[in-house]
Short mmCIF file of C-alpha atoms in Angstrom, two decimals:
data_model
loop_
_atom_site.label_atom_id
_atom_site.label_comp_id
_atom_site.label_asym_id
_atom_site.label_seq_id
_atom_site.Cartn_x
_atom_site.Cartn_y
_atom_site.Cartn_z
CA UNK A 264 -15.72 31.11 1.98
CA UNK A 265 -15.54 34.78 1.07
CA UNK A 266 -14.93 36.21 -2.39
CA UNK A 267 -11.18 35.96 -1.95
CA UNK A 268 -11.34 32.26 -1.28
CA UNK A 269 -10.49 32.76 2.45
CA UNK A 270 -11.87 30.44 5.14
CA UNK A 271 -10.96 29.91 8.84
CA UNK A 272 -10.75 26.44 10.31
CA UNK A 273 -10.12 25.64 13.98
CA UNK A 274 -9.05 22.53 15.88
CA UNK A 275 -8.28 21.95 19.53
CA UNK A 276 -6.21 19.66 21.68
CA UNK A 277 -5.84 19.01 25.40
CA UNK A 278 -2.98 18.04 27.67
CA UNK A 279 -2.57 14.69 29.36
CA UNK A 280 -3.81 16.32 32.60
CA UNK A 281 -7.20 17.18 31.15
CA UNK A 282 -9.81 15.08 33.06
CA UNK A 283 -11.09 13.33 29.95
CA UNK A 284 -7.55 12.48 28.90
CA UNK A 285 -6.71 11.21 32.39
CA UNK A 286 -9.67 8.76 31.89
CA UNK A 287 -8.47 7.74 28.43
CA UNK A 288 -4.94 7.05 29.73
CA UNK A 289 -6.14 4.89 32.68
CA UNK A 290 -8.34 2.88 30.29
CA UNK A 291 -5.51 2.31 27.90
CA UNK A 292 -3.01 1.56 30.65
CA UNK A 293 -5.30 -1.26 31.78
CA UNK A 294 -5.60 -2.47 28.25
CA UNK A 295 -1.81 -2.43 27.80
CA UNK A 296 -1.33 -4.38 31.03
CA UNK A 297 -3.69 -7.13 29.75
CA UNK A 298 -2.23 -7.13 26.20
CA UNK A 299 1.25 -7.60 27.71
CA UNK A 300 0.14 -10.78 29.50
CA UNK A 301 -2.70 -12.05 27.40
CA UNK A 302 -2.69 -10.73 23.76
CA UNK A 303 -5.98 -12.56 23.10
CA UNK A 304 -7.78 -10.76 25.98
CA UNK A 305 -11.03 -8.99 25.29
CA UNK A 306 -11.23 -5.53 26.90
CA UNK A 307 -13.80 -2.74 26.92
CA UNK A 308 -12.97 -0.57 29.88
CA UNK A 309 -14.40 2.91 30.76
CA UNK A 310 -12.99 5.27 33.38
CA UNK A 311 -14.57 8.17 35.23
CA UNK A 312 -12.54 10.61 37.28
CA UNK A 313 -13.73 13.30 39.60
CA UNK A 314 -12.65 14.94 42.87
CA UNK A 315 -10.83 12.26 44.84
CA UNK A 316 -12.31 9.37 42.86
CA UNK A 317 -11.39 7.05 39.93
CA UNK A 318 -14.17 4.66 38.86
CA UNK A 319 -13.29 1.88 36.41
CA UNK A 320 -16.11 -0.17 34.82
CA UNK A 321 -16.40 -2.42 31.84
CA UNK A 322 -16.16 -5.85 30.40
CA UNK A 323 -12.94 -7.97 30.39
CA UNK A 324 -12.32 -11.56 29.48
CA UNK A 325 -8.73 -12.62 30.03
CA UNK A 326 -6.54 -15.39 31.39
CA UNK A 327 -4.30 -13.03 33.39
CA UNK A 328 -4.65 -10.87 36.45
CA UNK A 329 -3.88 -7.12 36.48
CA UNK A 330 -3.99 -4.82 39.46
CA UNK A 331 -6.40 -2.17 38.23
CA UNK A 332 -6.14 0.12 41.31
CA UNK A 333 -2.34 0.17 41.09
CA UNK A 334 -2.41 0.84 37.32
CA UNK A 335 -4.90 3.70 37.82
CA UNK A 336 -2.85 5.31 40.68
CA UNK A 337 0.48 4.99 38.75
CA UNK A 338 -1.06 6.57 35.67
CA UNK A 339 -2.43 9.52 37.63
CA UNK A 340 0.94 10.11 39.21
CA UNK A 341 2.81 9.85 35.91
CA UNK A 342 0.52 12.59 34.50
CA UNK A 343 1.50 14.86 37.33
CA UNK A 344 -1.22 14.69 39.92
CA UNK A 345 1.04 13.96 42.85
CA UNK A 346 -0.06 16.45 45.52
CA UNK A 347 -3.30 16.57 47.43
CA UNK A 348 -3.39 20.39 47.10
CA UNK A 349 -4.26 19.81 43.42
CA UNK A 350 -7.58 18.37 44.67
CA UNK A 351 -6.71 15.01 43.06
CA UNK A 352 -3.68 12.84 43.46
CA UNK A 353 -2.69 9.24 42.76
CA UNK A 354 -1.84 8.34 46.31
CA UNK A 355 -5.00 9.57 48.14
CA UNK A 356 -7.81 9.20 45.51
CA UNK A 357 -10.23 6.32 45.92
CA UNK A 358 -10.26 3.77 43.13
CA UNK A 359 -13.46 1.74 42.58
CA UNK A 360 -13.87 -1.05 40.05
CA UNK A 361 -16.84 -2.74 38.50
CA UNK A 362 -15.66 -5.32 35.90
CA UNK A 363 -17.69 -8.11 34.31
CA UNK A 364 -16.93 -10.63 31.54
CA UNK A 365 -17.57 -9.77 27.90
CA UNK A 366 -21.07 -10.75 26.83
CA UNK A 367 -21.11 -14.37 25.59
CA UNK A 368 -23.49 -13.18 22.76
CA UNK A 369 -20.84 -10.75 21.45
CA UNK A 370 -18.15 -13.42 21.73
CA UNK A 371 -20.20 -15.71 19.50
CA UNK A 372 -19.73 -13.38 16.56
CA UNK A 373 -16.10 -12.41 17.34
CA UNK A 374 -14.91 -15.92 17.78
CA UNK A 375 -16.54 -17.27 14.61
CA UNK A 376 -17.67 -14.86 11.92
CA UNK A 377 -20.98 -14.84 10.04
CA UNK A 378 -19.19 -15.84 6.88
CA UNK A 379 -18.03 -19.15 8.46
CA UNK A 380 -21.35 -19.87 10.11
CA UNK A 381 -23.23 -19.39 6.92
CA UNK A 382 -20.81 -21.33 4.80
CA UNK A 383 -20.50 -18.33 2.51
CA UNK A 384 -16.72 -18.44 2.53
CA UNK A 385 -14.16 -21.05 3.13
CA UNK A 386 -12.40 -21.16 6.47
CA UNK A 387 -9.22 -19.06 6.65
CA UNK A 388 -7.39 -17.28 9.45
CA UNK A 389 -8.95 -13.97 8.51
CA UNK A 390 -12.47 -15.26 8.07
CA UNK A 391 -12.57 -16.49 11.64
CA UNK A 392 -12.75 -13.15 13.48
CA UNK A 393 -15.95 -11.15 13.12
CA UNK A 394 -16.16 -7.46 13.93
CA UNK A 395 -16.68 -6.80 17.66
CA UNK A 396 -19.47 -4.37 16.92
CA UNK A 397 -21.38 -2.70 14.11
CA UNK A 398 -20.19 0.79 13.21
CA UNK A 399 -19.00 3.31 10.67
CA UNK A 400 -15.39 4.32 10.68
CA UNK A 401 -13.47 7.10 8.91
CA UNK A 402 -9.82 7.47 8.02
CA UNK A 403 -8.24 10.58 6.55
CA UNK A 404 -4.98 12.03 5.15
CA UNK A 405 -4.03 15.20 3.29
CA UNK A 406 -0.78 16.60 2.03
CA UNK A 407 -0.81 19.98 3.78
CA UNK A 408 1.78 18.87 6.44
CA UNK A 409 4.70 16.41 6.54
CA UNK A 410 2.54 14.22 8.82
CA UNK A 411 -0.10 14.12 6.06
CA UNK A 412 -2.54 15.58 8.59
CA UNK A 413 -4.51 18.81 8.66
CA UNK A 414 -2.45 21.75 9.91
CA UNK A 415 -4.79 23.00 12.69
CA UNK A 416 -4.83 19.66 14.63
CA UNK A 417 -1.08 19.21 14.11
CA UNK A 418 -0.34 22.60 15.64
CA UNK A 419 -2.89 22.19 18.45
CA UNK A 420 -1.32 18.84 19.48
CA UNK A 421 2.20 20.31 19.37
CA UNK A 422 1.13 23.25 21.57
CA UNK A 423 -0.45 20.87 24.12
CA UNK A 424 2.68 18.63 24.08
CA UNK A 425 4.89 21.70 24.54
CA UNK A 426 2.72 22.93 27.41
CA UNK A 427 3.21 19.60 29.19
CA UNK A 428 6.93 19.48 28.39
CA UNK A 429 7.78 22.95 29.83
CA UNK A 430 5.86 21.91 32.99
CA UNK A 431 7.59 18.63 33.43
CA UNK A 432 11.05 20.08 32.71
CA UNK A 433 10.23 22.91 35.17
CA UNK A 434 11.05 25.51 32.50
CA UNK A 435 7.71 27.00 33.60
CA UNK A 436 7.49 25.82 37.22
CA UNK A 437 4.09 27.26 38.05
CA UNK A 438 2.14 25.18 35.59
CA UNK A 439 -0.21 22.39 36.67
CA UNK A 440 -1.21 19.28 34.60
CA UNK A 441 -4.50 20.49 33.09
CA UNK A 442 -4.51 22.47 29.85
CA UNK A 443 -6.00 23.02 26.43
CA UNK A 444 -4.94 24.48 23.10
CA UNK A 445 -6.78 25.65 20.05
CA UNK A 446 -5.52 26.86 16.71
CA UNK A 447 -7.41 28.76 13.98
CA UNK A 448 -5.82 28.55 10.56
CA UNK A 449 -6.68 30.84 7.64
CA UNK A 450 -6.90 29.00 4.34
CA UNK A 451 -6.63 30.77 0.98
CA UNK A 452 -7.96 28.81 -1.94
CA UNK A 453 -7.69 25.63 0.06
CA UNK A 454 -4.10 26.15 1.20
CA UNK A 455 -3.01 27.21 4.73
CA UNK A 456 -1.67 30.79 4.69
CA UNK A 457 -1.36 31.84 8.37
CA UNK A 458 -2.51 31.18 11.90
CA UNK A 459 -5.27 33.63 12.68
CA UNK A 460 -5.69 32.81 16.40
CA UNK A 461 -4.13 30.74 19.14
CA UNK A 462 -6.00 29.86 22.38
CA UNK A 463 -4.21 28.44 25.40
CA UNK A 464 -5.72 27.52 28.75
CA UNK A 465 -3.01 26.53 31.22
CA UNK A 466 -3.68 25.48 34.78
CA UNK A 467 -1.31 27.36 37.10
CA UNK A 468 -0.42 27.93 40.78
CA UNK A 469 -2.08 30.77 42.59
CA UNK A 470 1.13 32.79 42.91
CA UNK A 471 1.82 33.74 39.33
CA UNK A 472 0.45 36.88 37.79
CA UNK A 473 -1.73 36.61 34.64
CA UNK A 474 0.47 39.11 32.81
CA UNK A 475 3.69 37.12 33.41
CA UNK A 476 1.98 33.80 32.52
CA UNK A 477 0.71 35.25 29.18
CA UNK A 478 4.03 36.71 28.24
CA UNK A 479 5.98 33.58 29.11
CA UNK A 480 3.63 31.18 27.33
CA UNK A 481 3.82 33.20 24.13
CA UNK A 482 7.57 32.98 24.14
CA UNK A 483 8.27 29.41 25.43
CA UNK A 484 5.25 27.66 24.03
CA UNK A 485 3.63 29.38 21.02
CA UNK A 486 6.67 30.78 19.33
CA UNK A 487 8.60 27.53 19.86
CA UNK A 488 5.95 25.54 18.10
CA UNK A 489 4.34 27.65 15.32
CA UNK A 490 6.63 28.66 12.47
CA UNK A 491 7.31 32.35 12.52
CA UNK A 492 6.02 32.84 8.92
CA UNK A 493 2.61 31.71 10.07
CA UNK A 494 2.36 34.13 12.98
CA UNK A 495 1.32 37.15 10.92
CA UNK A 496 -1.29 39.25 12.77
CA UNK A 497 -2.07 36.32 15.01
CA UNK A 498 -4.32 36.99 18.02
CA UNK A 499 -3.51 35.28 21.31
CA UNK A 500 -6.05 34.26 23.91
CA UNK A 501 -4.23 32.91 26.96
CA UNK A 502 -6.26 32.03 30.02
CA UNK A 503 -8.97 34.24 28.71
CA UNK A 504 -11.05 34.02 31.95
CA UNK A 505 -8.12 35.56 33.89
CA UNK A 506 -7.58 32.61 36.20
CA UNK A 507 -7.17 28.81 35.92
CA UNK A 508 -6.07 27.51 39.34
CA UNK A 509 -8.83 24.92 39.84
CA UNK A 510 -8.43 22.29 37.21
CA UNK A 511 -8.09 18.54 36.53
CA UNK A 512 -10.68 16.20 38.06
CA UNK A 513 -11.28 18.73 40.87
CA UNK A 514 -12.65 21.19 38.34
CA UNK A 515 -14.40 18.83 35.93
CA UNK A 516 -15.46 15.19 35.77
CA UNK A 517 -13.55 13.22 33.14
CA UNK A 518 -14.85 10.32 31.03
CA UNK A 519 -13.19 7.89 28.66
CA UNK A 520 -14.07 8.61 24.98
CA UNK A 521 -15.12 12.22 25.32
CA UNK A 522 -12.34 13.67 23.18
CA UNK A 523 -12.89 11.70 19.96
CA UNK A 524 -12.30 14.69 17.70
CA UNK A 525 -9.07 15.59 19.52
CA UNK A 526 -8.01 11.95 19.07
CA UNK A 527 -8.53 12.00 15.28
CA UNK A 528 -8.46 14.92 12.81
CA UNK A 529 -9.65 17.88 14.74
CA UNK A 530 -13.01 17.98 12.99
CA UNK A 531 -11.39 18.38 9.53
CA UNK A 532 -12.68 14.91 8.55
CA UNK A 533 -15.90 13.15 9.40
CA UNK A 534 -16.13 10.84 12.43
CA UNK A 535 -18.08 7.66 13.02
CA UNK A 536 -18.67 8.43 16.72
CA UNK A 537 -16.92 5.60 18.41
CA UNK A 538 -13.97 6.18 20.71
CA UNK A 539 -10.64 4.30 20.92
CA UNK A 540 -9.39 4.11 24.44
CA UNK A 541 -9.96 1.02 26.59
CA UNK A 542 -10.91 -1.19 23.64
CA UNK A 543 -9.00 -4.20 22.42
CA UNK A 544 -8.46 -4.49 18.66
CA UNK A 545 -11.40 -6.70 17.95
CA UNK A 546 -13.46 -3.56 18.38
CA UNK A 547 -13.45 -2.06 14.85
CA UNK A 548 -14.06 1.40 16.27
CA UNK A 549 -10.38 1.20 17.14
CA UNK A 550 -8.64 -1.20 14.74
CA UNK A 551 -10.51 -0.30 11.55
CA UNK A 552 -10.01 3.40 12.30
CA UNK A 553 -6.29 2.75 12.42
CA UNK A 554 -6.50 0.78 9.18
CA UNK A 555 -8.53 3.45 7.47
CA UNK A 556 -5.87 6.05 8.38
CA UNK A 557 -3.16 3.70 7.04
CA UNK A 558 -5.01 3.22 3.77
CA UNK A 559 -5.76 7.02 3.32
CA UNK A 560 -2.16 7.96 4.26
CA UNK A 561 -0.67 5.57 1.73
CA UNK A 562 -3.02 6.77 -1.03
CA UNK A 563 -2.03 10.39 -0.37
CA UNK A 564 1.70 9.55 0.02
CA UNK A 565 1.51 7.74 -3.35
CA UNK A 566 0.33 11.02 -4.96
CA UNK A 567 -2.98 9.52 -6.08
CA UNK A 568 -4.82 12.48 -4.47
CA UNK A 569 -4.13 15.48 -2.26
CA UNK A 570 -6.90 14.49 0.16
CA UNK A 571 -8.38 11.10 0.96
CA UNK A 572 -11.20 10.15 3.30
CA UNK A 573 -12.15 6.54 3.64
CA UNK A 574 -15.39 5.26 5.18
CA UNK A 575 -15.77 1.64 6.25
CA UNK A 576 -18.95 0.08 7.61
CA UNK A 577 -19.07 -3.17 9.68
CA UNK A 578 -21.73 -5.45 11.11
CA UNK A 579 -21.17 -7.23 14.45
CA UNK A 580 -19.93 -10.73 13.89
CA UNK A 581 -19.21 -10.22 10.20
CA UNK A 582 -15.64 -10.11 8.91
CA UNK A 583 -15.81 -8.26 5.65
CA UNK A 584 -16.87 -4.60 5.64
CA UNK A 585 -20.34 -3.95 4.31
CA UNK A 586 -19.19 -0.86 2.41
CA UNK A 587 -16.07 1.00 1.45
CA UNK A 588 -16.43 4.60 0.35
CA UNK A 589 -13.58 6.82 -0.95
CA UNK A 590 -13.86 10.69 -0.98
CA UNK A 591 -11.11 12.68 -2.67
CA UNK A 592 -12.72 16.12 -2.60
CA UNK A 593 -11.92 16.70 -6.28
CA UNK A 594 -8.17 16.49 -5.66
CA UNK A 595 -7.61 13.05 -7.26
CA UNK A 596 -4.81 12.64 -9.89
CA UNK A 597 -6.32 9.35 -11.16
CA UNK A 598 -9.88 8.25 -11.34
CA UNK A 599 -11.57 7.57 -8.02
CA UNK A 600 -12.72 4.23 -9.35
CA UNK A 601 -9.09 3.34 -9.90
CA UNK A 602 -8.21 4.37 -6.31
CA UNK A 603 -11.06 2.18 -5.00
CA UNK A 604 -9.78 -0.72 -7.07
CA UNK A 605 -6.22 -0.29 -5.76
CA UNK A 606 -7.48 -0.17 -2.18
CA UNK A 607 -9.46 -3.39 -2.73
CA UNK A 608 -6.52 -5.16 -4.28
CA UNK A 609 -3.88 -4.03 -1.71
CA UNK A 610 -5.56 -3.81 1.70
CA UNK A 611 -7.38 -6.54 3.56
CA UNK A 612 -10.03 -4.81 5.67
CA UNK A 613 -11.21 -7.84 7.70
CA UNK A 614 -10.60 -7.39 11.45
CA UNK A 615 -8.32 -10.42 11.70
CA UNK A 616 -6.19 -9.16 8.83
CA UNK A 617 -6.09 -5.67 10.24
CA UNK A 618 -4.94 -6.91 13.65
CA UNK A 619 -2.19 -8.98 12.13
CA UNK A 620 -0.91 -6.45 9.65
CA UNK A 621 -0.81 -3.62 12.14
CA UNK A 622 0.37 -5.84 15.01
CA UNK A 623 -2.35 -4.60 17.29
CA UNK A 624 -2.17 -7.33 20.05
CA UNK A 625 0.62 -5.46 21.81
CA UNK A 626 0.76 -2.94 24.72
CA UNK A 627 1.04 0.13 22.46
CA UNK A 628 -2.02 2.06 23.43
CA UNK A 629 -1.31 4.14 26.51
CA UNK A 630 1.28 6.16 24.62
CA UNK A 631 -1.34 7.43 22.15
CA UNK A 632 -4.07 8.10 24.79
CA UNK A 633 -3.08 11.76 24.73
CA UNK A 634 -1.96 14.09 21.93
CA UNK A 635 -3.62 12.23 19.13
CA UNK A 636 -3.66 8.78 17.59
CA UNK A 637 -2.62 9.95 14.12
CA UNK A 638 0.26 11.92 12.65
CA UNK A 639 2.47 10.99 15.59
CA UNK A 640 5.99 11.23 14.14
CA UNK A 641 7.37 11.01 17.69
CA UNK A 642 6.18 7.37 17.93
CA UNK A 643 6.66 4.28 15.82
CA UNK A 644 3.04 3.44 14.95
CA UNK A 645 2.35 0.90 12.23
CA UNK A 646 -0.67 2.66 10.84
CA UNK A 647 1.50 5.77 10.19
CA UNK A 648 3.89 3.94 7.79
CA UNK A 649 3.73 4.68 4.06
CA UNK A 650 5.21 1.32 3.07
CA UNK A 651 2.60 0.73 0.33
CA UNK A 652 2.88 4.14 -1.30
CA UNK A 653 5.45 3.19 -3.90
CA UNK A 654 3.48 0.10 -4.99
CA UNK A 655 0.26 2.11 -5.26
CA UNK A 656 1.95 4.71 -7.32
CA UNK A 657 3.41 2.13 -9.68
CA UNK A 658 0.10 0.31 -10.07
CA UNK A 659 -1.65 3.62 -10.81
CA UNK A 660 0.84 4.35 -13.63
CA UNK A 661 2.12 7.57 -12.08
#
């Protein structure tokens, strides 16, 4: 921060055609297909995509059958890779699978928690399910946007979504599925004041000129997404190398779980390191991250603090979190100890309770495998609801 209280913060997003996001969407499409038929299924699926190849590997325990090659091909075609000239398409790519059952050792702890085995707690529906892995998880919310998300990642996602939309609607008919966005926001004394820079990388056909592409994307993408009052002295970097014809899995290998910062808060908040896609909700990397966002968002929506970051820690096979840590960055309106108390009294953080409260045993995951898992006002996601905000505010005496 300089003497005038000015800092720059940057977040990025990618389109659904980015190789890593292709992998995420295939993994979550497989998960959705299993959840639709067997809500109790255990799934941990990873996908690799490269030139002409989709490789799906992982551990699945389920009572149903799903056609993984068909799901992979359909997902690739929905994204937009439908022509062999792109170097990768859903009809001609090879699909290889290597799927085993979930480890029986892991199932021991998930099926019956440490609390029950030790006799430490009485049997109840939410003491049955232990965490599917150890891990630390973060959730975050802030009041600088209507979505209660940081502005840089909100704008980056909206740019990536817009880039895909103008391609699919053929408003810009020379675009191809791969693309990236990046937004740098200038903060003054902790508040967003303007967008300092916008970066777009848009895969395109070989026929379009760079000058035409740059002019058009400024008008139909950037200026349609970013409010005019924020575009003051903004610098644009569009296809800064001068060419982006080779893209998608032809240009780069993609892997599930390699865009964890894009999926969450754009680096504005800390991250525990675990990815979401391809994992059923017994994996707390996924379910507890959604719950931590739900808690943080309700705390901020209640006006208890301007920013809230929640850290949860779990042990494999144990139902209750080992620790709950609340960070308010000095923006709290009531004592942090009071906020911690209200969280403890109003939110059950055991995996079984999280799964039930957020209704996570449903095929809802593919739709969030691109453009972020949080702040999605275009989708009806249970962890984005602020249905406990009024109660928290009342209990806090505000």
